[in-house]
Coordinates of C-alpha atoms in Angstrom, one line a residue:
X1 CA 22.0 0.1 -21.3
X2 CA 24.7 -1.7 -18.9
X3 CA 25.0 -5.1 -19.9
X4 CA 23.3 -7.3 -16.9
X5 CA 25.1 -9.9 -14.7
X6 CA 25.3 -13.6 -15.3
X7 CA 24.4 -16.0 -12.9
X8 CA 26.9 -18.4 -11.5
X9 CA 26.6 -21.9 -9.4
X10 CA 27.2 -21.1 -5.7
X11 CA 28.7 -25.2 -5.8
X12 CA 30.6 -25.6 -8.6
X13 CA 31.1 -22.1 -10.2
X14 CA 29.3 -22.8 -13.9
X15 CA 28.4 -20.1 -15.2
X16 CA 25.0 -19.4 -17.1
X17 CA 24.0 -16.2 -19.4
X18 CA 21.0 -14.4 -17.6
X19 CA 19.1 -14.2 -20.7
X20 CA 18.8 -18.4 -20.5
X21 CA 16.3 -18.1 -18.1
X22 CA 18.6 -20.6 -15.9
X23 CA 17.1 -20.8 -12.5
X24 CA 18.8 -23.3 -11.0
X25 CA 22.7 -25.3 -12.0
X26 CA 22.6 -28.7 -13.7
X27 CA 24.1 -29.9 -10.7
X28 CA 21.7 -28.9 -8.1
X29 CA 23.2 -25.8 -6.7
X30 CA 21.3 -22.8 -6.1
X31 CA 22.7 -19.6 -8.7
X32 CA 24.2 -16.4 -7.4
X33 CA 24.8 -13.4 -9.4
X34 CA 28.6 -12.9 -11.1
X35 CA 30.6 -10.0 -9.0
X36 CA 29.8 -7.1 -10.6
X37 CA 32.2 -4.0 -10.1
X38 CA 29.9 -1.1 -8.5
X39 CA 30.8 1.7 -5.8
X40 CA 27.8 3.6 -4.7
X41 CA 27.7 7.5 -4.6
X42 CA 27.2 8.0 -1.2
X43 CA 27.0 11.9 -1.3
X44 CA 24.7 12.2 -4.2
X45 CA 21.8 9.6 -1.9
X46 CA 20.6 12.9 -0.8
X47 CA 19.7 14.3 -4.2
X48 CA 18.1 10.9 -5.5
X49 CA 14.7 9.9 -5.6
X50 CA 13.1 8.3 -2.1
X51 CA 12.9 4.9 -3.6
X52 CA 14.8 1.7 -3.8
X53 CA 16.4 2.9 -6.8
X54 CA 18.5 5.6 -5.0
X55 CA 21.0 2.3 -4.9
X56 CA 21.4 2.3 -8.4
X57 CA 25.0 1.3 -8.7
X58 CA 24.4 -1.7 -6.3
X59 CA 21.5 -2.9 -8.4
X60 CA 22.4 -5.5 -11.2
X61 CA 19.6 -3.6 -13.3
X62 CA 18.4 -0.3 -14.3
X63 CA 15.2 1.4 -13.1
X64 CA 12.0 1.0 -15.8
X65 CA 10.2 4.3 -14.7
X66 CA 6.9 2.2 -16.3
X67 CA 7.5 -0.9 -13.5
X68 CA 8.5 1.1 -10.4
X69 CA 5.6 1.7 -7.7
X70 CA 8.1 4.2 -5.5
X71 CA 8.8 1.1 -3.9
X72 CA 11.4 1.3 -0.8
X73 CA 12.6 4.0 1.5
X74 CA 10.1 2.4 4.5
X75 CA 9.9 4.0 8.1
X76 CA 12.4 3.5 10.8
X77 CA 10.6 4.6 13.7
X78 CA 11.5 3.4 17.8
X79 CA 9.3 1.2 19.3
X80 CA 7.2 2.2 22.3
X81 CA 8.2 -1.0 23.9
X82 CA 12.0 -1.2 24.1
X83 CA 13.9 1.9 24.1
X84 CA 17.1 -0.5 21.9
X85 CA 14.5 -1.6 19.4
X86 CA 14.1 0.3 15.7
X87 CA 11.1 -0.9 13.7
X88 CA 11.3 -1.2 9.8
X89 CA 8.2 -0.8 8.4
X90 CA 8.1 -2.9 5.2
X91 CA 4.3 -3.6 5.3
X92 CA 4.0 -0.4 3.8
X93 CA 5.4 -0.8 0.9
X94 CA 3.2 -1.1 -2.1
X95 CA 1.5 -4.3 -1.8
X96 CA 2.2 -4.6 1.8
X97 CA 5.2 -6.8 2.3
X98 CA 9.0 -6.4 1.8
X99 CA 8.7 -9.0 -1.3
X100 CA 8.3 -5.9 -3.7
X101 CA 11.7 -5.4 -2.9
X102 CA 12.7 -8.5 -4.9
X103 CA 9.3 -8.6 -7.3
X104 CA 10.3 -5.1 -9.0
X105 CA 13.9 -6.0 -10.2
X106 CA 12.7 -9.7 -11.5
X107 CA 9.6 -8.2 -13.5
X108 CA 11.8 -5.1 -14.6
X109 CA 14.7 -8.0 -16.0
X110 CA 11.6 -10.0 -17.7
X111 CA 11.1 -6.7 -19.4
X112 CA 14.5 -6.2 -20.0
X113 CA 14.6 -10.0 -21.3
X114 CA 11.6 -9.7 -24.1
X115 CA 9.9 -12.8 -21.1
X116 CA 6.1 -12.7 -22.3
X117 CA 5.0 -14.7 -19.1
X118 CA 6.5 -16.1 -15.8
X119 CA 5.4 -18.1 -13.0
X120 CA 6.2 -18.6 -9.2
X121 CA 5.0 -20.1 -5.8
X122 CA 4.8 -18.9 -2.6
X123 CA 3.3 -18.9 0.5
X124 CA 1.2 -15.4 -0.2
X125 CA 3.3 -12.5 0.1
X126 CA 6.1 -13.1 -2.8
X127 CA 2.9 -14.1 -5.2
X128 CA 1.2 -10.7 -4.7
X129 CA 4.2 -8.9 -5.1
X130 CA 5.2 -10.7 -8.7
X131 CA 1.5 -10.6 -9.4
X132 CA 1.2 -7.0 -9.1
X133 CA 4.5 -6.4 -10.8
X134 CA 4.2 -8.4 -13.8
X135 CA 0.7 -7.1 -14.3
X136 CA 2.3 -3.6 -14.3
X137 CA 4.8 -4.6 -16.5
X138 CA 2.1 -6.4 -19.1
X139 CA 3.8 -9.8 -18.6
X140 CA 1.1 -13.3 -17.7
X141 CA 2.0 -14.6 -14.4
X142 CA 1.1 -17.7 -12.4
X143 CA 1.2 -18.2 -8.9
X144 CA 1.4 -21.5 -7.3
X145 CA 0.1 -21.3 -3.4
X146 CA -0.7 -24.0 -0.4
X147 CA -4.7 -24.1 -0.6
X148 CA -4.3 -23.3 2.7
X149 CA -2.8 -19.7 1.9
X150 CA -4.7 -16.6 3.5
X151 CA -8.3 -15.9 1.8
X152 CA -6.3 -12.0 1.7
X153 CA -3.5 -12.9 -0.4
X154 CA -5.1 -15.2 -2.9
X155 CA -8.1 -11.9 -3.6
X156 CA -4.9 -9.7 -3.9
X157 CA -3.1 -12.2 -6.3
X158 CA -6.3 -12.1 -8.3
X159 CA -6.9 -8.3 -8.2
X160 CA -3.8 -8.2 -9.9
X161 CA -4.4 -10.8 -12.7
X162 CA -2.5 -13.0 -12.0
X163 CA -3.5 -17.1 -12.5
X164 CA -3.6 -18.6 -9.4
X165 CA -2.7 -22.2 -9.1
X166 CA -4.3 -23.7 -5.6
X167 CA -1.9 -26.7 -4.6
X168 CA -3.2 -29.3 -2.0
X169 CA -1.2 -30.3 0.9
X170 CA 2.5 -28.3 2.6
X171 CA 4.5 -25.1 1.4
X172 CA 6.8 -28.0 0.5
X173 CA 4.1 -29.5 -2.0
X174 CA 3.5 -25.9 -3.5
X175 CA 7.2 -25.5 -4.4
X176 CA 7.6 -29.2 -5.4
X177 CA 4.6 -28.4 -8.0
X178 CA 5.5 -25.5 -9.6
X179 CA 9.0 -27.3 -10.0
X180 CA 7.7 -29.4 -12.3
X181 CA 6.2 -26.9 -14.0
X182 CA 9.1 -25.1 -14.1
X183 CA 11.7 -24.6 -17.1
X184 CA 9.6 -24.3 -20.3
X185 CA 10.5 -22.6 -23.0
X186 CA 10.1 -18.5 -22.8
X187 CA 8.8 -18.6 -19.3
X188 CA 10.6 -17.2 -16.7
X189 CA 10.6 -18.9 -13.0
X190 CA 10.2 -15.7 -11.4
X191 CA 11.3 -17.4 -7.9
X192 CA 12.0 -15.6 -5.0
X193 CA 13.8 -18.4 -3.9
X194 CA 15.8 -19.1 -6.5
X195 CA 16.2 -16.5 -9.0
X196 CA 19.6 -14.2 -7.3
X197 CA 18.2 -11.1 -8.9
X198 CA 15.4 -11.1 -6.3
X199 CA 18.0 -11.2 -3.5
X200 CA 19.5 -8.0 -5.1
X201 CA 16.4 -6.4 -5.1
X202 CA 15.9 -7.2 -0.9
X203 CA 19.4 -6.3 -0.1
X204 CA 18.3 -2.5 -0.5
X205 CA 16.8 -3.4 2.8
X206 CA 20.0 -3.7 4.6
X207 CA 21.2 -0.5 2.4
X208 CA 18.5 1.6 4.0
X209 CA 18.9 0.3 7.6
X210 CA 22.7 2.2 7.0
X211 CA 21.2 5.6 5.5
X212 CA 18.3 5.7 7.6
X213 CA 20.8 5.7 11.2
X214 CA 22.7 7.9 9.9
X215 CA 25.1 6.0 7.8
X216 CA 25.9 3.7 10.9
X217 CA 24.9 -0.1 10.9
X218 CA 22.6 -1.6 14.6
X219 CA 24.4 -4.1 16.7
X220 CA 21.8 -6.7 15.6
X221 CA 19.4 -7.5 12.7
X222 CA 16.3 -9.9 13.7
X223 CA 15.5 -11.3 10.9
X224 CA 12.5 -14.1 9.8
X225 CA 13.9 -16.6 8.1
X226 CA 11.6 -19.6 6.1
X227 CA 13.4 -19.4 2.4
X228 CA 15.9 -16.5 4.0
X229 CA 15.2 -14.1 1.2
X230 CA 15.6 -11.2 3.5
X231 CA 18.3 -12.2 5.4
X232 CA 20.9 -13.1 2.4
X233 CA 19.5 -10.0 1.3
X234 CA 20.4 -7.9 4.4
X235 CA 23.7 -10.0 4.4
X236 CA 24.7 -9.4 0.7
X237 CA 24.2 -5.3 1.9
X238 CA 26.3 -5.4 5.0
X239 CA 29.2 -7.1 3.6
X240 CA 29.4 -4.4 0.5
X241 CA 29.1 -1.5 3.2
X242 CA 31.7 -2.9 4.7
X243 CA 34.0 -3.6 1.8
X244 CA 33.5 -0.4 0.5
X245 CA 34.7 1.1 3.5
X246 CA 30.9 2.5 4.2
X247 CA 30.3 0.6 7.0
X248 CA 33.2 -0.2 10.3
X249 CA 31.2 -3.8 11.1
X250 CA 28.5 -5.8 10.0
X251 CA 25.8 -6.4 12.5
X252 CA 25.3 -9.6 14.0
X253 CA 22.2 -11.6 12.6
X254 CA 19.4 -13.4 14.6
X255 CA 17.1 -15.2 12.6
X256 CA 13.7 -16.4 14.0
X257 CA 11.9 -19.7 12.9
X258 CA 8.5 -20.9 14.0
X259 CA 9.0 -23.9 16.9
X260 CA 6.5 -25.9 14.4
X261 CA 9.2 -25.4 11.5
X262 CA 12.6 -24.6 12.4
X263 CA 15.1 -26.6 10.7
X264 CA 18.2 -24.0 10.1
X265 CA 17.6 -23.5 14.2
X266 CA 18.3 -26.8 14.8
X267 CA 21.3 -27.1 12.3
X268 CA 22.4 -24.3 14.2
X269 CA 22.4 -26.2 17.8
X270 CA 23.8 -28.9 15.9
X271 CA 26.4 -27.4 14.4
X272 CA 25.2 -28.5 10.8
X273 CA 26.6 -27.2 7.6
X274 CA 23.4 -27.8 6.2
X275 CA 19.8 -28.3 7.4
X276 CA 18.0 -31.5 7.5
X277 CA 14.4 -32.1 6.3
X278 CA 11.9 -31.5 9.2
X279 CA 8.5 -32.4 9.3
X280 CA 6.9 -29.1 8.9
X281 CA 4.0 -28.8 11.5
X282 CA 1.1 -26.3 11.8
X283 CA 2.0 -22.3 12.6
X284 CA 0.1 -19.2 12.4
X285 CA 3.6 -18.0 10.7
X286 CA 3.0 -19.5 7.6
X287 CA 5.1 -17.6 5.9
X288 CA 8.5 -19.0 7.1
X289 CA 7.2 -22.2 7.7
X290 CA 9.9 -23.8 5.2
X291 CA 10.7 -27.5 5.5
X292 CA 13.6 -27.7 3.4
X293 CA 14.4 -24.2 2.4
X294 CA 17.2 -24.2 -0.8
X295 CA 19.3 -22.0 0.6
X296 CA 20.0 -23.5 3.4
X297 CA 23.2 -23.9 3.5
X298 CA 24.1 -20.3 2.5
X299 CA 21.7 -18.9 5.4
X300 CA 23.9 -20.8 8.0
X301 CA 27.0 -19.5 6.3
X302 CA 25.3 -15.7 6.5
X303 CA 24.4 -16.0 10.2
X304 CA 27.8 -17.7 11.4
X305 CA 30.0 -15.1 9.2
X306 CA 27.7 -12.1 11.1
X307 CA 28.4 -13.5 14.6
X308 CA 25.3 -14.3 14.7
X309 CA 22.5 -17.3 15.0
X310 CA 19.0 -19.0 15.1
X311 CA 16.2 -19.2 17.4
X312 CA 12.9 -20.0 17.7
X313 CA 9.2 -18.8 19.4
X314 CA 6.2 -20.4 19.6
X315 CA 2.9 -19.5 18.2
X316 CA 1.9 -18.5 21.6
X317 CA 5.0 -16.1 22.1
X318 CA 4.1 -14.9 18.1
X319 CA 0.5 -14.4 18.8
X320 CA 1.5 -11.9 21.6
X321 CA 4.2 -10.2 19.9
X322 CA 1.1 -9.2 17.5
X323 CA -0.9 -7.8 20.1
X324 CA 1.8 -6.1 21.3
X325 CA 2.8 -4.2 18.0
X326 CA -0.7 -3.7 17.5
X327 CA -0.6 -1.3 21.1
X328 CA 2.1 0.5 19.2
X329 CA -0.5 1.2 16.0
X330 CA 1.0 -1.2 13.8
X331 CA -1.2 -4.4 12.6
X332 CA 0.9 -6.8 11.0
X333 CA 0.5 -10.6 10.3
X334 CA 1.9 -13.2 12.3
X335 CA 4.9 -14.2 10.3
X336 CA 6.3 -10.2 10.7
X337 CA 5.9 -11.0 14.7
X338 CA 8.1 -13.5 15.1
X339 CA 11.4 -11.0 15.4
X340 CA 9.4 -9.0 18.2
X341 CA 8.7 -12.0 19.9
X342 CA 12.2 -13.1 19.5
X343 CA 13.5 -10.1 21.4
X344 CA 10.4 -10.1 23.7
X345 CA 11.7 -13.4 25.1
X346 CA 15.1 -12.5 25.2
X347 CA 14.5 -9.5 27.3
X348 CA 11.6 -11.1 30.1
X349 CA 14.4 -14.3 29.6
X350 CA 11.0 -16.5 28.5
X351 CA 13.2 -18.7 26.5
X352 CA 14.6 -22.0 27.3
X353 CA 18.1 -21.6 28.8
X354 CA 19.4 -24.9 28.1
X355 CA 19.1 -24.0 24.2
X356 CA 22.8 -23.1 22.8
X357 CA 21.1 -21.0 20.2
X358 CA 19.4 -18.9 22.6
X359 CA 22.6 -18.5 24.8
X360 CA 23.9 -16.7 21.9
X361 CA 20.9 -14.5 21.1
X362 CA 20.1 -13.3 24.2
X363 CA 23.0 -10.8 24.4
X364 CA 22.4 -10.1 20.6
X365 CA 18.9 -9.3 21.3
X366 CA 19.1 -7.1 24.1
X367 CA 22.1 -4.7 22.5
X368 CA 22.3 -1.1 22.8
X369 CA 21.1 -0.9 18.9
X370 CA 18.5 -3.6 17.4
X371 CA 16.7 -3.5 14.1
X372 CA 13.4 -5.4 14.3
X373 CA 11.6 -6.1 10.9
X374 CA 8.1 -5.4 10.4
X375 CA 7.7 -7.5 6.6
X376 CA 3.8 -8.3 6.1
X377 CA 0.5 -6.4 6.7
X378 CA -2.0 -7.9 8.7
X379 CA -4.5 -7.4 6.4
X380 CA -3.3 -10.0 4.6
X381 CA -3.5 -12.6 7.1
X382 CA -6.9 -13.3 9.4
X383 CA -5.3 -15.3 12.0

């Protein structure tokens, strides 16, 4: 076996041995995995297996043939709607969202590790991805969720075996609970948040965006962005296509937020390094609705460095975007419509002009080559 990567503070560079179970740096900076030297075998992706896994090199671990669930490889199709727009289909991945991306490589490292149990929180999606994981894998797990999460998600969690730990009140009170719960001895904080393994495990998104268009990158990614797992993820992927001379450009990234909830769209108009706490109000997208998300301030770094920026829709504009997919056959929760809805507005111009995020997207939105998202079954959520 490879020896795995360390983790290393993205603020003040300590580093900490993986097998610590080090989630987060004694100063209060979020961890990043060490640079790890990798060159993936671009003419041997054909020969490989139509999974996630095809990326091996890229990966900071190795494929357990007893975790895996085939995971990856989703559908790029065209949407019927806009002639520009590709749809990734991520809800079809095993338990329905694009979380197993992240959930498979954390549970195969606990494995790795000896990690006998492990806990998260989340708003739905990343607890029935670790839950069905670390079931697979034989390891406990506990999911902290808003007692408000989707009656879909918390039967899933369960199905899986997984504890499930109902938390009263915000997103923000979830993740403030399982904090302090956080850090004992032999368990590992399987957060998607947090733990830089998961991001690894996402950026396989961004990987197979490139392979899947012919080893070409879009003009622009829309992306959902609450905790920004998916975009650092597609991020972390374009910059190694393009340093590894895969990949002439990265594409430029528009993240959505929920009007209710947006506070790295209003850094963004403000020109913020970081974002500021927001009161997070009600949205059917409950999935990015993320007062205070950790890594804030490397999402605004992400977007800016792409050429990118933020934006928001409404519920309204989400709950329409929904309908509209669903005309196309696909059913997906309300969180995954956000990044239609986004591009929806930007080509009927139903967005408020004045905005200077939404000066910026507009072009982005409505370029000859968009990737749209599709990250949640709808299944899962009975708004």
């Amino acid at each position: 076996m490879t020896a795995l990567p360390d983790l290393v503070c993205s603020e003040c560079a300590t580093p900490y041995p993986v097998e610590s179970l080090a989630w987060r740096c004694a100063c209060g900076g979020v961890l990043d995995v060490a640079e790890f030297d990798f060159q993936v075998d671009a003419a041997a992706l054909r020969r490989r297996v139509p999974s996630l896994w095809r990326y091996a090199e890229a990966l900071p671990i190795e494929v357990d043939p007893a975790i895996t669930l085939g995971e990856g490889l989703s559908p790029l199709i065209p949407s019927r709607s806009f002639a520009h727009v590709q749809l990734k289909l991520d809800f079809l991945l095993p338990t329905l969202s694009f979380k197993d991306r992240g959930a498979v490589v954390l549970a195969t490292l606990a494995t790795r590790l000896g990690v006998r149990s492990a806990m998260v929180d989340s708003s739905g999606n990343a607890g029935t991805a670790m839950a069905a994981y670390f079931g697979r894998a034989g390891i406990g797990c506990t999911v902290y969720v808003p007692e408000s999460t989707s009656p879909g998600k918390l039967a899933q969690m369960r199905a899986h075996g997984a504890t499930v730990e109902l938390v009263p009140g915000s997103r923000a009170d979830t993740a403030a609970a399982a904090l302090q719960a956080a850090g004992r001895p032999g368990v590992l904080y399987a957060s998607h948040v947090y733990h830089p393994y998961f991001l690894h495990g996402v950026k396989t998104y961004g990987y197979e965006i490139w392979e899947q268009r012919g080893r070409t990158l879009p003009e622009t990614v829309v992306v959902p962005v609450g905790n920004g797992t998916m975009l650092l993820g597609c991020y972390l992927a374009f910059r190694e296509l393009v340093a590894a001379g895969l990949a002439e450009r990265m594409p430029r990234l528009v993240a959505v937020q929920a009007s209710a909830c947006s506070p790295l769209e209003q850094a963004m108009a403000q020109g913020l390094d970081a974002p500021e706490l927001v009161d997070a109000g009600a949205t059917i997208a409950e999935g990015i609705a993320i007062a205070a998300p950790p890594r804030g301030k490397q999402i605004l770094r992400a977007v800016r460095a792409s050429g990118g920026t933020i934006v928001c829709v409404t519920d309204t504009q989400t709950a329409a975007a929904r309908r509209e997919l669903a005309d196309e056959g696909l059913f997906v929760e309300p969180t995954s419509a956000v990044s239609f809805a986004a591009v929806r507005a930007a080509v009927d111009e139903d967005f408020d002009s004045v905005s200077p995020t939404w000066a910026v997207a507009a072009s982005s939105l409505t370029a000859g080559s968009v990737v749209v998202p599709l990250c949640g079954a709808g299944l899962k959520s009975f708004a």
